[in-house]
Amino acid sequence: MENNKTKQEEYTLKILEQLQNLFEDENENCIQIDELKENNNASDFFHALANLAPAVVYSKLTQREIGSLDFNQLANKLCFQNVVIKQD
């Protein structure tokens, strides 16, 4: 990794690389893109990706049980905390 990348950028790239594996046919946990186009599957996928899975990771790292709604509130705080306000 380049030295000028922030930890957030580094982690984002690593997570994206792993997510890409989800869509590869060789992966036993493969998710077909066409499946996400059916019914509410895309909505279910994004809820699992954005809320459910991160809440599980947070709980394991902190040893504190947290629901997806509570985790979403924490995620919103992080978004607000990390907003870069551009000055004209």
mmCIF file of C-alpha atoms in Angstrom:
data_model
loop_
_atom_site.group_PDB
_atom_site.id
_atom_site.type_symbol
_atom_site.label_atom_id
_atom_site.label_comp_id
_atom_site.label_asym_id
_atom_site.label_seq_id
_atom_site.Cartn_x
_atom_site.Cartn_y
_atom_site.Cartn_z
ATOM 1 C CA MET A 1 0.000 0.000 0.000
ATOM 2 C CA GLU A 2 1.115 3.500 -0.654
ATOM 3 C CA ASN A 3 2.268 5.376 2.424
ATOM 4 C CA ASN A 4 0.026 8.346 1.673
ATOM 5 C CA LYS A 5 -3.178 6.339 2.044
ATOM 6 C CA THR A 6 -5.142 6.800 5.245
ATOM 7 C CA LYS A 7 -6.064 3.797 7.356
ATOM 8 C CA GLN A 8 -9.671 4.290 6.255
ATOM 9 C CA GLU A 9 -8.631 4.098 2.590
ATOM 10 C CA GLU A 10 -6.465 1.056 3.293
ATOM 11 C CA TYR A 11 -9.281 -0.750 5.117
ATOM 12 C CA THR A 12 -11.791 0.224 2.423
ATOM 13 C CA LEU A 13 -9.624 -1.271 -0.316
ATOM 14 C CA LYS A 14 -9.107 -4.492 1.641
ATOM 15 C CA ILE A 15 -12.823 -4.834 2.339
ATOM 16 C CA LEU A 16 -13.688 -4.127 -1.314
ATOM 17 C CA GLU A 17 -11.231 -6.786 -2.475
ATOM 18 C CA GLN A 18 -12.914 -9.328 -0.218
ATOM 19 C CA LEU A 19 -16.387 -8.256 -1.291
ATOM 20 C CA GLN A 20 -15.376 -8.758 -4.919
ATOM 21 C CA ASN A 21 -14.779 -12.417 -4.055
ATOM 22 C CA LEU A 22 -18.469 -12.754 -3.146
ATOM 23 C CA PHE A 23 -19.374 -12.250 -6.798
ATOM 24 C CA GLU A 24 -16.870 -14.702 -8.269
ATOM 25 C CA ASP A 25 -18.247 -18.045 -9.423
ATOM 26 C CA GLU A 26 -15.367 -20.055 -7.904
ATOM 27 C CA ASN A 27 -16.315 -18.893 -4.415
ATOM 28 C CA GLU A 28 -18.501 -21.352 -2.505
ATOM 29 C CA ASN A 29 -20.302 -18.338 -0.995
ATOM 30 C CA CYS A 30 -20.856 -16.757 -4.395
ATOM 31 C CA ILE A 31 -23.732 -14.319 -4.798
ATOM 32 C CA GLN A 32 -24.958 -14.026 -8.368
ATOM 33 C CA ILE A 33 -25.594 -10.458 -9.533
ATOM 34 C CA ASP A 34 -28.809 -11.641 -11.218
ATOM 35 C CA GLU A 35 -30.041 -12.878 -7.819
ATOM 36 C CA LEU A 36 -29.794 -9.325 -6.477
ATOM 37 C CA LYS A 37 -32.133 -8.130 -9.223
ATOM 38 C CA GLU A 38 -34.930 -10.429 -8.005
ATOM 39 C CA ASN A 39 -37.652 -9.365 -5.554
ATOM 40 C CA ASN A 40 -36.160 -7.423 -2.640
ATOM 41 C CA ASN A 41 -32.854 -9.287 -2.759
ATOM 42 C CA ALA A 42 -30.770 -6.145 -3.413
ATOM 43 C CA SER A 43 -32.406 -4.425 -0.464
ATOM 44 C CA ASP A 44 -31.753 -7.492 1.704
ATOM 45 C CA PHE A 45 -28.142 -7.630 0.497
ATOM 46 C CA PHE A 46 -27.453 -3.976 1.272
ATOM 47 C CA HIS A 47 -29.108 -4.249 4.700
ATOM 48 C CA ALA A 48 -26.933 -7.271 5.489
ATOM 49 C CA LEU A 49 -23.823 -5.505 4.149
ATOM 50 C CA ALA A 50 -24.410 -2.108 5.731
ATOM 51 C CA ASN A 51 -26.091 -3.019 9.010
ATOM 52 C CA LEU A 52 -26.264 -6.665 10.022
ATOM 53 C CA ALA A 53 -22.714 -7.850 9.270
ATOM 54 C CA PRO A 54 -21.030 -4.719 10.691
ATOM 55 C CA ALA A 55 -23.100 -5.047 13.881
ATOM 56 C CA VAL A 56 -21.811 -8.617 14.297
ATOM 57 C CA VAL A 57 -18.199 -7.493 13.742
ATOM 58 C CA TYR A 58 -18.661 -4.605 16.200
ATOM 59 C CA SER A 59 -20.101 -6.972 18.812
ATOM 60 C CA LYS A 60 -17.206 -9.405 18.419
ATOM 61 C CA LEU A 61 -14.578 -6.662 18.622
ATOM 62 C CA THR A 62 -16.101 -4.854 21.603
ATOM 63 C CA GLN A 63 -17.692 -7.840 23.391
ATOM 64 C CA ARG A 64 -20.839 -5.690 23.529
ATOM 65 C CA GLU A 65 -24.072 -6.936 22.021
ATOM 66 C CA ILE A 66 -25.662 -4.348 19.771
ATOM 67 C CA GLY A 67 -28.631 -4.481 17.434
ATOM 68 C CA SER A 68 -28.559 -3.329 13.845
ATOM 69 C CA LEU A 69 -30.501 -0.139 14.609
ATOM 70 C CA ASP A 70 -28.072 0.801 17.386
ATOM 71 C CA PHE A 71 -25.143 0.003 15.119
ATOM 72 C CA ASN A 72 -26.659 2.144 12.382
ATOM 73 C CA GLN A 73 -26.796 5.035 14.842
ATOM 74 C CA LEU A 74 -23.097 4.507 15.621
ATOM 75 C CA ALA A 75 -22.318 4.373 11.899
ATOM 76 C CA ASN A 76 -24.142 7.659 11.367
ATOM 77 C CA LYS A 77 -22.053 9.233 14.135
ATOM 78 C CA LEU A 78 -18.903 7.963 12.404
ATOM 79 C CA CYS A 79 -20.063 9.415 9.096
ATOM 80 C CA PHE A 80 -20.694 12.763 10.718
ATOM 81 C CA GLN A 81 -17.355 12.610 12.561
ATOM 82 C CA ASN A 82 -15.491 11.884 9.322
ATOM 83 C CA VAL A 83 -17.178 14.416 7.066
ATOM 84 C CA VAL A 84 -14.677 16.671 5.394
ATOM 85 C CA ILE A 85 -16.139 20.117 5.018
ATOM 86 C CA LYS A 86 -14.772 21.786 1.926
ATOM 87 C CA GLN A 87 -14.192 25.477 2.289
ATOM 88 C CA ASP A 88 -14.594 27.666 -0.768
#
